Short mmCIF file of C-alpha atoms and ligand atoms in Angstrom, two decimals:
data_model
loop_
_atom_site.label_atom_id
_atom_site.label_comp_id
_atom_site.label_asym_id
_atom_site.label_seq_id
_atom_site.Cartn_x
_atom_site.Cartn_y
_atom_site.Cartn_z
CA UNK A 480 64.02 94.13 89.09
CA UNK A 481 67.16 95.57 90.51
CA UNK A 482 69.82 96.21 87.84
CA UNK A 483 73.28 94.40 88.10
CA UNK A 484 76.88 94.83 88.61
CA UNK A 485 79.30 92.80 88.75
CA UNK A 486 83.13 94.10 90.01
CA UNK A 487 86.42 92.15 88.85
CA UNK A 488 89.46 93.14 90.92
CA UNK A 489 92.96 92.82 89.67
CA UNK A 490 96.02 93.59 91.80
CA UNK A 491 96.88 94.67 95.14
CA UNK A 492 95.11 94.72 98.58
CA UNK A 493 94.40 98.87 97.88
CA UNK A 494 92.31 97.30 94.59
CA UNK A 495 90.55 94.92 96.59
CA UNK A 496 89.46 97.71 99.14
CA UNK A 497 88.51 100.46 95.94
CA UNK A 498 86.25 97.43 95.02
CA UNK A 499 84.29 96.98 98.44
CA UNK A 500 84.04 100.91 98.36
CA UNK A 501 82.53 100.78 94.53
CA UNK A 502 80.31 97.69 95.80
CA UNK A 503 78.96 99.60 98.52
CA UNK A 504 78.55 103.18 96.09
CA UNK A 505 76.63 100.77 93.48
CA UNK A 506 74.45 99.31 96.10
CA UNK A 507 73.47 102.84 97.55
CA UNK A 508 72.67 103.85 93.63
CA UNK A 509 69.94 100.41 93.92
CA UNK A 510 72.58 97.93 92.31
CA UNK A 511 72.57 94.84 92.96
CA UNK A 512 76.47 93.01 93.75
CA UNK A 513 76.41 89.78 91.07
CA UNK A 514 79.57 87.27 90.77
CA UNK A 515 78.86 86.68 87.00
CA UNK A 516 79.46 89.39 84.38
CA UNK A 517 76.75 87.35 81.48
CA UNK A 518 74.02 88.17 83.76
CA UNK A 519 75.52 91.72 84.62
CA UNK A 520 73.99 95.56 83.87
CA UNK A 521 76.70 96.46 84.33
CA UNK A 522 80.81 95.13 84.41
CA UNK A 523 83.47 96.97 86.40
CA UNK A 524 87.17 96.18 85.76
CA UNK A 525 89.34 97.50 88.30
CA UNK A 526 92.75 97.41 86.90
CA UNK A 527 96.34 97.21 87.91
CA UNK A 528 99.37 98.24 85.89
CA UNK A 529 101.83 97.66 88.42
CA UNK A 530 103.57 94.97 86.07
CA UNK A 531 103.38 95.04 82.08
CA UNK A 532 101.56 92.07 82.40
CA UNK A 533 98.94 93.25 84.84
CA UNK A 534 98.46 95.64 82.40
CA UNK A 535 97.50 93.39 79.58
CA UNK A 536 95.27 91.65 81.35
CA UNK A 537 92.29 94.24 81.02
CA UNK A 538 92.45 94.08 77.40
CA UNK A 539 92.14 90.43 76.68
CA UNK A 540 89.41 90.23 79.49
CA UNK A 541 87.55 92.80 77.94
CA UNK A 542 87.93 90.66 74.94
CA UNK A 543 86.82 87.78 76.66
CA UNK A 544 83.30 89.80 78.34
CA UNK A 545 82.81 90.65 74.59
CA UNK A 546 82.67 87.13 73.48
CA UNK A 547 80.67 85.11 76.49
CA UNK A 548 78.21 88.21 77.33
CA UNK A 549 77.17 88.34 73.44
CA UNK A 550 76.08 84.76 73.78
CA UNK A 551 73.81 85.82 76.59
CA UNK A 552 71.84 88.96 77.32
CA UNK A 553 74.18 91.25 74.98
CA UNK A 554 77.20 93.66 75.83
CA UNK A 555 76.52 95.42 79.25
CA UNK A 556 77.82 98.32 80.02
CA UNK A 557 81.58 98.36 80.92
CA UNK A 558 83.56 100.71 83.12
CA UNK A 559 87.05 100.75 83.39
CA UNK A 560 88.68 101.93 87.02
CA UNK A 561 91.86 101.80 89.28
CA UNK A 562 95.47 102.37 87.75
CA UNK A 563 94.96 101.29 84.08
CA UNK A 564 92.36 103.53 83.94
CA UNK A 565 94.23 106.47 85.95
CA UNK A 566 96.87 105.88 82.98
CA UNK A 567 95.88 105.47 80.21
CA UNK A 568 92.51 107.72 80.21
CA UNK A 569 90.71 108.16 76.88
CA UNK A 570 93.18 106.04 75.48
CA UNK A 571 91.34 102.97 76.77
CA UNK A 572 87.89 104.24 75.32
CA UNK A 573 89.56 104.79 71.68
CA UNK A 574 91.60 101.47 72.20
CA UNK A 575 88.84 98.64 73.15
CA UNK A 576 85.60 100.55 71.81
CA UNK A 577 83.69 98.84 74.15
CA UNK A 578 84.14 100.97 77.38
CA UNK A 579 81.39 103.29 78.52
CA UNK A 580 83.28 104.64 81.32
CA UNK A 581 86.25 105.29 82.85
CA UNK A 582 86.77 106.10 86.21
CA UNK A 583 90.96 106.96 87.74
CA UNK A 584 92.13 105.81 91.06
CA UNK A 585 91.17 109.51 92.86
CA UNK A 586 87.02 109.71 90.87
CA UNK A 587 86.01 106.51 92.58
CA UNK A 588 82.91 108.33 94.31
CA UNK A 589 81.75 109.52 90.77
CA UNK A 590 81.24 106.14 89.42
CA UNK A 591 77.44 105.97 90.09
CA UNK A 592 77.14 109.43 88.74
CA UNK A 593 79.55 108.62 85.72
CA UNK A 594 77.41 105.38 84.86
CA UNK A 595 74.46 107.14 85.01
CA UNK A 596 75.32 109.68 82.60
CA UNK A 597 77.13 107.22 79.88
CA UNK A 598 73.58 105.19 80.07
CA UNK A 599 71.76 108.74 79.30
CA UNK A 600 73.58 110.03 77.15
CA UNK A 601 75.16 107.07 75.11
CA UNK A 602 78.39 109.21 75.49
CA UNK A 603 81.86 107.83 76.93
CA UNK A 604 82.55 109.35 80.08
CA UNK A 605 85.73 109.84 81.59
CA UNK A 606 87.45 111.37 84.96
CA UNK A 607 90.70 110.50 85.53
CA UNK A 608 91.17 114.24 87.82
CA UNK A 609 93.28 114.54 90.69
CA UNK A 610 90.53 115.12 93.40
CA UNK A 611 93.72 114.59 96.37
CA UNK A 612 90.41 113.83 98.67
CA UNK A 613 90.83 110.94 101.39
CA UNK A 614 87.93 110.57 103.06
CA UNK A 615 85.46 108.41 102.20
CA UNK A 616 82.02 108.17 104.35
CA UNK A 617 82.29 105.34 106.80
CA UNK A 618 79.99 102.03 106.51
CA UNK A 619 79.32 102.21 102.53
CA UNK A 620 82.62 99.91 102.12
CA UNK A 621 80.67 96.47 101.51
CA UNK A 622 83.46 94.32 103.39
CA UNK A 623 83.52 90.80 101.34
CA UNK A 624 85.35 88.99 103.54
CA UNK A 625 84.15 87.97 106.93
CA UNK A 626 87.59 88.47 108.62
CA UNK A 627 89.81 90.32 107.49
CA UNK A 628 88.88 94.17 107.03
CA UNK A 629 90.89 96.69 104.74
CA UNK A 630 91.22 100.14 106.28
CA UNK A 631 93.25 102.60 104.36
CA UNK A 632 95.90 104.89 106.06
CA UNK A 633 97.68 106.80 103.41
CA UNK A 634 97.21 107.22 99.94
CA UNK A 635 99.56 107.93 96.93
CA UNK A 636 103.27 107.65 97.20
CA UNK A 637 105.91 110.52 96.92
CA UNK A 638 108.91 108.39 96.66
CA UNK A 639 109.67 107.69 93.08
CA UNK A 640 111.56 104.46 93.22
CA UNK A 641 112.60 104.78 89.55
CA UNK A 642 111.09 101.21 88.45
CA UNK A 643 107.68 102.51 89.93
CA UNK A 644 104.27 103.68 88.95
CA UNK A 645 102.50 103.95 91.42
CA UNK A 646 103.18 108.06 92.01
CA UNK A 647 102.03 108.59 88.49
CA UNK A 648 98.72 106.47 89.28
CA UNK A 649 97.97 106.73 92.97
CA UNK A 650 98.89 110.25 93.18
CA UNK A 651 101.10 112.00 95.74
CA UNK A 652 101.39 111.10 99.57
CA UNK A 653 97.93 112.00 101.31
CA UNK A 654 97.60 110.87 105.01
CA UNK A 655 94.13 109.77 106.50
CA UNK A 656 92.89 112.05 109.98
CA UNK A 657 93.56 109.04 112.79
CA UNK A 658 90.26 109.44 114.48
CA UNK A 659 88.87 108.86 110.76
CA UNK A 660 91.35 105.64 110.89
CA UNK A 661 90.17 104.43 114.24
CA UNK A 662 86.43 105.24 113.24
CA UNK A 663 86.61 102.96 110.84
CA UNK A 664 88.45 100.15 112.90
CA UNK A 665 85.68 99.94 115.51
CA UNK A 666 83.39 100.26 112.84
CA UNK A 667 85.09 97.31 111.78
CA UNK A 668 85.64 95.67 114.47
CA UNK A 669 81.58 95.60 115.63
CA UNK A 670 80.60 93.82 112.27
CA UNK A 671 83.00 91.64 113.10
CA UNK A 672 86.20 91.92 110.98
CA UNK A 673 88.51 90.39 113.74
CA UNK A 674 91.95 91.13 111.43
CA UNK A 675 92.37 94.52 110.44
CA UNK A 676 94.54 95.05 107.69
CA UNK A 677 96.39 98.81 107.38
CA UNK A 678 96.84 100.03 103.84
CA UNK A 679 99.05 102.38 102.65
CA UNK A 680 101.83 102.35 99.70
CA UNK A 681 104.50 103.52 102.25
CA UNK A 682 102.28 102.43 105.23
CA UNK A 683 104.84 103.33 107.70
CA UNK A 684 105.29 106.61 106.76
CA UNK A 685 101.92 107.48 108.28
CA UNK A 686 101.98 110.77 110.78
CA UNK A 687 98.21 111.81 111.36
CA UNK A 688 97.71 115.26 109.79
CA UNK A 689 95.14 115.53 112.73
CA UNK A 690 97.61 114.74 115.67
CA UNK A 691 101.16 116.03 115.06
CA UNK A 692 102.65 113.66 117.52
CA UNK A 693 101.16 110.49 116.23
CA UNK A 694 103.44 108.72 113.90
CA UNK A 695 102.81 104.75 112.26
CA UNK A 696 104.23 103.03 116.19
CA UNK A 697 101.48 105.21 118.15
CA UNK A 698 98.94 104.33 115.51
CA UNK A 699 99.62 100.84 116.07
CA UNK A 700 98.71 101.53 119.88
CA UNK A 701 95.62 102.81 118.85
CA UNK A 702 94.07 100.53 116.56
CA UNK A 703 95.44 97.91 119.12
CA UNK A 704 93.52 99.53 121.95
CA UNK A 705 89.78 98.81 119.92
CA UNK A 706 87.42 96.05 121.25
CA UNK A 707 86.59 93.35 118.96
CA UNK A 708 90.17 93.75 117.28
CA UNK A 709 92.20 90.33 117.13
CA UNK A 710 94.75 91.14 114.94
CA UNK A 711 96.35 93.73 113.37
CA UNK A 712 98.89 93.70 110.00
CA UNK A 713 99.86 96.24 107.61
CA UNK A 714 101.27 96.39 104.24
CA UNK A 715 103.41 97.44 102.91
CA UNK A 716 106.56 99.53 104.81
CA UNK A 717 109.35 100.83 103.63
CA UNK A 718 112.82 99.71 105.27
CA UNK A 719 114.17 103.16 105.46
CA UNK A 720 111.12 104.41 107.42
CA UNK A 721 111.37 101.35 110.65
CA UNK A 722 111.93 103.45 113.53
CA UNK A 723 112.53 101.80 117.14
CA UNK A 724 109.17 103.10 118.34
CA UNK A 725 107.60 100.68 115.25
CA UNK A 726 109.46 97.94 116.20
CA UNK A 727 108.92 97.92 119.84
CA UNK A 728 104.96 98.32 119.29
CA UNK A 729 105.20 95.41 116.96
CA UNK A 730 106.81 93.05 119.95
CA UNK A 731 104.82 94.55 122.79
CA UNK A 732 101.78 94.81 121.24
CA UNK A 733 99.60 91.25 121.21
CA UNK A 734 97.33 91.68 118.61
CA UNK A 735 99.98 92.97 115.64
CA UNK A 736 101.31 90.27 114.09
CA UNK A 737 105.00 88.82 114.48
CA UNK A 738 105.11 89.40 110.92
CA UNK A 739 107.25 92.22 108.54
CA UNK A 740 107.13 92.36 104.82
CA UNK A 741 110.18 94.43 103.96
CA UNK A 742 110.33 94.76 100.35
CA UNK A 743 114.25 94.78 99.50
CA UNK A 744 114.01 94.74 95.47
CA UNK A 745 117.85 94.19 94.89
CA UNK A 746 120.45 92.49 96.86
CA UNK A 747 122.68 95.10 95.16
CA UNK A 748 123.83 98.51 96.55
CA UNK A 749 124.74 99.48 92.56
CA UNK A 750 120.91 98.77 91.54
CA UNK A 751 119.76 100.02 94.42
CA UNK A 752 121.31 103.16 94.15
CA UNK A 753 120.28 103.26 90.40
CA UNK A 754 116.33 102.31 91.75
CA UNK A 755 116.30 104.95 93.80
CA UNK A 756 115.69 103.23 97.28
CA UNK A 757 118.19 105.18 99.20
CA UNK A 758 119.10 102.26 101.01
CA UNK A 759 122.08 100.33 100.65
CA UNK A 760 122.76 96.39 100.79
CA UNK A 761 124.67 96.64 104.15
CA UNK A 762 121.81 99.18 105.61
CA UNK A 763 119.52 96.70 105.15
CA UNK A 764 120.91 93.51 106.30
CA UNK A 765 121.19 95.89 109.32
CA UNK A 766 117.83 96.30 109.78
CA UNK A 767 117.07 92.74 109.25
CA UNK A 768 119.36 92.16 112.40
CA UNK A 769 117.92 94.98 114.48
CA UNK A 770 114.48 93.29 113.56
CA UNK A 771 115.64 90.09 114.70
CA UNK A 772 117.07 91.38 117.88
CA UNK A 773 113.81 93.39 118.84
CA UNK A 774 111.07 90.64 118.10
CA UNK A 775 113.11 87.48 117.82
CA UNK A 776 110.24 85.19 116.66
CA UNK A 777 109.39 87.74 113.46
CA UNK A 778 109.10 86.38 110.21
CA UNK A 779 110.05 88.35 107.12
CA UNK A 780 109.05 88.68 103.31
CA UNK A 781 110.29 90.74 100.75
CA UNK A 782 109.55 91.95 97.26
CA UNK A 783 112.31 91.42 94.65
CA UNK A 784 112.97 92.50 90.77
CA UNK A 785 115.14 90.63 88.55
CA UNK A 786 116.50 92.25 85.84
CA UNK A 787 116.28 95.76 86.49
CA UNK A 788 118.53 97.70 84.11
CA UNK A 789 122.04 97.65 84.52
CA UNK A 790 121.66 94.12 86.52
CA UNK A 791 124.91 92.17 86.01
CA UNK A 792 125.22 88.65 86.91
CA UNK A 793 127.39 89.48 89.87
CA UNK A 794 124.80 92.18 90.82
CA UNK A 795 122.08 89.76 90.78
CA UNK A 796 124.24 86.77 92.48
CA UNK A 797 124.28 89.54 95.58
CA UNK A 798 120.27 89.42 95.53
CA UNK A 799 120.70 85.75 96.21
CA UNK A 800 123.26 85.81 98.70
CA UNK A 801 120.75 88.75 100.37
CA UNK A 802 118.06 85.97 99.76
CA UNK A 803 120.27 83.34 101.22
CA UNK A 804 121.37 85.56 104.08
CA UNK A 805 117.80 86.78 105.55
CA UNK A 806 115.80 83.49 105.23
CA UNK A 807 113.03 85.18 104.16
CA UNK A 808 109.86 82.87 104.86
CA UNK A 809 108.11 83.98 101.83
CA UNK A 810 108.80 86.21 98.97
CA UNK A 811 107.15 87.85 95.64
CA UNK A 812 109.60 88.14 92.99
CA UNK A 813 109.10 89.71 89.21
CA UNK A 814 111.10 90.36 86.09
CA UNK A 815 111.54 93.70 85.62
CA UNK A 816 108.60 95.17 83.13
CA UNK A 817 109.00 99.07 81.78
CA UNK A 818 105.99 101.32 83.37
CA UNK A 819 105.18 104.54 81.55
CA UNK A 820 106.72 108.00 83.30
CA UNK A 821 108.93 106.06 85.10
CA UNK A 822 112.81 107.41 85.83
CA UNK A 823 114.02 103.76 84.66
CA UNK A 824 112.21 104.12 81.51
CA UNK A 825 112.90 107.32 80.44
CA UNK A 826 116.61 107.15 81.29
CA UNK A 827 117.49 103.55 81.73
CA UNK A 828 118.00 100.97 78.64
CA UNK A 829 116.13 97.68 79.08
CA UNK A 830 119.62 96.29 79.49
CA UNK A 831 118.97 92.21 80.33
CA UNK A 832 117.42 90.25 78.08
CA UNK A 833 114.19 88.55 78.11
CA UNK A 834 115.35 84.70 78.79
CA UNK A 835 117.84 86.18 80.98
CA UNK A 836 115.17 87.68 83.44
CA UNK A 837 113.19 84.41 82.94
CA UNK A 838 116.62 82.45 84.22
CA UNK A 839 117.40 84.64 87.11
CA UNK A 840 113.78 84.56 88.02
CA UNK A 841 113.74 80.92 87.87
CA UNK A 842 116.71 80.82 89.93
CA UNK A 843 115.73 82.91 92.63
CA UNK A 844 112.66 81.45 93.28
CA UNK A 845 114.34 77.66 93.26
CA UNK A 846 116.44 79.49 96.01
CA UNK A 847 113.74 80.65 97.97
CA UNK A 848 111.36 77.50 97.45
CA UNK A 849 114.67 75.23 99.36
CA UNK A 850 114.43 78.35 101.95
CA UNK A 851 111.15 78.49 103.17
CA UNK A 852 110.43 74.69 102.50
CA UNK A 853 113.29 74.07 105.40
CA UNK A 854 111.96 77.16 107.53
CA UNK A 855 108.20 75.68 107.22
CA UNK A 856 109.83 72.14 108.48
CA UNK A 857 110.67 73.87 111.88
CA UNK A 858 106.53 74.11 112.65
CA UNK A 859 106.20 70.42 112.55
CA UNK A 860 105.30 69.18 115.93
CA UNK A 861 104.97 72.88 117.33
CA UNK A 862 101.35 73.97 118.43
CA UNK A 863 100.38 77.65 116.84
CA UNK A 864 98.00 80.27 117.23
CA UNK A 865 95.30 80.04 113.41
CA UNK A 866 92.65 83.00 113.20
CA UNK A 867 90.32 80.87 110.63
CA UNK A 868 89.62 82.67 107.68
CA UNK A 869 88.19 80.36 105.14
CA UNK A 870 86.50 77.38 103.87
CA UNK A 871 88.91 75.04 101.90
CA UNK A 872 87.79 74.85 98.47
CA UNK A 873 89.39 72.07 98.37
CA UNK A 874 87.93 69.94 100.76
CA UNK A 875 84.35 70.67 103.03
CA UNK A 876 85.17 69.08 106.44
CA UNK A 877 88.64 71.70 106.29
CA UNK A 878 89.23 75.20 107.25
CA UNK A 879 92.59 77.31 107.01
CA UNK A 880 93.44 80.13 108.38
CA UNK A 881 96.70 82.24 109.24
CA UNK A 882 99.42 82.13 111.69
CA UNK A 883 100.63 85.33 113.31
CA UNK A 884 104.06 84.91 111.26
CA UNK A 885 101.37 85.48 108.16
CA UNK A 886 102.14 81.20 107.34
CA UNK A 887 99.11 79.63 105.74
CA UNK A 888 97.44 76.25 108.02
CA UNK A 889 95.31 73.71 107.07
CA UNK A 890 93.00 71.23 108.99
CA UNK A 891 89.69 69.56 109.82
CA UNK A 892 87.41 71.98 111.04
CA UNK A 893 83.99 73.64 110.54
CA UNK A 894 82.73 76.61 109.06
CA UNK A 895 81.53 78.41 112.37
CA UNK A 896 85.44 78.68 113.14
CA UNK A 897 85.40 81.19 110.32
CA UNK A 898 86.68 83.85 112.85
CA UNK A 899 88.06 82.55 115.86
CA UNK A 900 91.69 81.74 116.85
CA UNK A 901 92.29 78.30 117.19
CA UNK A 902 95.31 76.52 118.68
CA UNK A 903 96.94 73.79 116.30
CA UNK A 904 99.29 71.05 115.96
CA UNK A 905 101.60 70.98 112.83
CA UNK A 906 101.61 67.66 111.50
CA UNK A 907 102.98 67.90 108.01
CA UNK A 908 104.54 70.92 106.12
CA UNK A 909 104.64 71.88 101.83
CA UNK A 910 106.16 74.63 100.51
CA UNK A 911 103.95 77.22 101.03
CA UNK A 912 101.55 75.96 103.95
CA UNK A 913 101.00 73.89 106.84
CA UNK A 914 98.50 71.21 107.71
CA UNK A 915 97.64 70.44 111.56
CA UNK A 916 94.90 69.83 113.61
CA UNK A 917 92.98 71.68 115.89
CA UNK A 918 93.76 71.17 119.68
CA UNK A 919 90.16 71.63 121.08
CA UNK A 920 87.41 72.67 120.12
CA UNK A 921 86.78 76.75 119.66
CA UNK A 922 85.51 79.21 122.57
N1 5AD B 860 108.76 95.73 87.10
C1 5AD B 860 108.75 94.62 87.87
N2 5AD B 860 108.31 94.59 89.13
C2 5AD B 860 107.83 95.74 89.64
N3 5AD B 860 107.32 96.04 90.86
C3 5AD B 860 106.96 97.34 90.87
N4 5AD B 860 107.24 97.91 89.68
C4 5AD B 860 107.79 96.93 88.89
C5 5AD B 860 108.29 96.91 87.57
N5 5AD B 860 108.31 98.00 86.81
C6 5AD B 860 107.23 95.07 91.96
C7 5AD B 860 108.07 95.54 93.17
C8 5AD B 860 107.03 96.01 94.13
C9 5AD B 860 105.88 95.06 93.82
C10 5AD B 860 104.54 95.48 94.32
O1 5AD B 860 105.90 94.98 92.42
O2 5AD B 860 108.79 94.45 93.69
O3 5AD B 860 107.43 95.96 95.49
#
């Protein structure tokens, strides 16, 4: 019998991509992928500690596998990966006395080898090492979802926003060869993974080490030139690296989607000077109206932090008039949690209080809710583009999928549309999604 592994993911899209890589690694080494860890060889937590409480999620899960796995075969083996693990090190082997191994954000290709040895030797293993490699051989990546396909760009981050800690777990900047990128598109693109989804921390930042003159716009016009590609997004940019070229190969090119998540973090030009974004409040609402102007029918998200230190309430009343302002159609906001090795925390006092963050938090978000509740309105009656990407859990006889402007749409459909791009009419519209239906049947 084939031994078992079973791979919890926690945090962002670059975790969910480590995963299908460690998937695809563990299969190679004669593992078989399970979805339950009590009947797993092996567990794999793959951890973010972009947020404090990210962070304490892995211990009271490992807590948890503890508990339910005793009741069944007994403890498997447990490895500990991604940013937590990058972090903290050792530390987490001392801490939960239950980890076997632990593998950092730049050892991923060790983990067979790592697992291995911890079940030899009985001895912890850990290799949290800078390795600053970025290639990774195509077609072991076990893609989970039948869509959408993750294909990473750049890796690491150089810019030290000061609330930030991702340079201290991801590593500094490392760019991808393109021909590796577009490789793994058509690879991509032939199983079938219509939506391909660009990864990097400052994706648009990309300039192929490979091809001097190829910057993030003519990378765009070559993942858009691959057969079998439908659409194309990308996550996440930075606002001070938009150039005209980007913008112009998001409105010309078809398959990119009419969508722009531009994370702002402040409405403030006092905290954003103090977060290090070196961009002000009026450069950005700038941007947001060359944006507009270039692709008119865009749709915009941000990322936003309440409570940052040194926040005043007239400071943070600017993040809602920002809010107010750009009519962002969606938007993740957070209270502001200390990372370790970041600027803020070595140099910045926690300054707002805890209810305080919860109140502003609350605030914004009742803001944005009345926002994109009216924006979401405006579909009703209008006919869109959805690339189906799912089953509803919900509900058998519905699918939902995905406009280009990144909106969520529901409606009566069947499980072969998984995949295809299917015209339909908005009939009612929530908060957060739309329900329609389809306006023929799919080619
Ligand atoms: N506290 C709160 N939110 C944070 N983010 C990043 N670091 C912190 C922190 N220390 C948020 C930012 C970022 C998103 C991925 O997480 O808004 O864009």
């Amino acid at each position: 019998m084939p031994k078992t592994a079973c791979i919890e993911t926690f945090g962002c899209q670059m975790n969910v991509h480590d995963s299908e890589r460690m998937a695809g690694l563990l299969e190679q080494a004669g593992y078989e992928i399970v979805h339950d860890v009590d009947i797993a060889d092996l567990v794999i937590l793959n951890t973010c500690s972009v947020r404090e409480k990210a962070e304490e999620k892995l211990f009271s899960r490992l807590g948890e596998i503890r508990k339910s796995t005793a009741k069944h075969k007994g403890m498997p083996l447990v490895a500990v990966t991604g940013c937590v693990a990058q972090q903290e090190g050792d530390a987490i082997i001392t801490r939960a006395g239950m980890v076997d191994v632990v593998v950092g954000t730049q050892a991923l290709r060790r983990l067979p080898v790592l697992v291995s040895e911890a079940e030899h030797s009985g001895q912890p293993q850990v290799d949290t090492n800078p390795y600053d490699d970025v290639s990774f051989p195509l077609g072991i990546a076990v893609r989970h979802d039948p869509v959408k396909a993750y294909v990473t760009i750049i890796e690491g981050c150089n810019d030290y926003c000061a609330f930030c800690v991702v340079p201290y777990t991801r590593g500094h900047e490392r760019m991808r060869p393109v021909e590796e990128v577009v490789r793994e598109v058509k690879q991509a693109a032939d199983t079938g993974h219509s939506e391909i989804h660009l990864l990097g921390q400052i994706v648009n930042h990309y300039h192929a080490p490979d091809d001097p003159g190829c910057d993030f716009a003519s990378l765009l016009h070559r993942v858009h030139a691959v057969r079998g590609v439908k659409r194309i997004r990308f996550a996440s940019p930075h606002p001070r690296h938009v150039t005209q070229a980007m913008l112009e190969a998001i409105r010309d090119l078809t398959k990119v989607c009419k969508h722009l998540h531009l994370p702002v973090q402040s409405g403030a030009t006092a905290i954003l000077t103090r977060m290090r974004r070196r961009h002000t409040r009026e450069d950005y609402l700038d941007l947001v109206e060359r944006v507009r102007n270039i692709i008119p029918d865009v749709t915009l998200s941000t990322d936003i932090i309440v409570g940052f230190p040194g926040e005043s309430q007239q400071h943070f009343e600017e993040t809602v008039s920002l809010t107010e302002r750009v009519r962002y159609h969606s938007m993740f906001s957070f209270k502001y949690s200390e990372r370790p090795n970041t600027l803020a925390r070595f140099r910045m006092a926690d300054t707002v209080p805890a209810e305080e963050k919860s109140r502003r938090l609350a605030v914004l978000q009742q803001v944005q809710m009345d926002i994109q509740s009216r924006l979401l309105m405006e579909y009703v009656g209008r006919t869109v583009d959805v690339l189906v990407d799912s089953k509803s859990r919900r509900r058998s006889n519905e699918v939902s999928g995905r406009t280009t402007g990144n909106t969520v749409v529901n409606f009566t459909g069947q499980p072969e549309w998984i995949g295809q791009m299917v015209p339909v009419r908005v009939c009612r519209a929530g908060p957060n999604s739309l329900w329609g239906e389809a306006q023929r049947t799919c080619q």
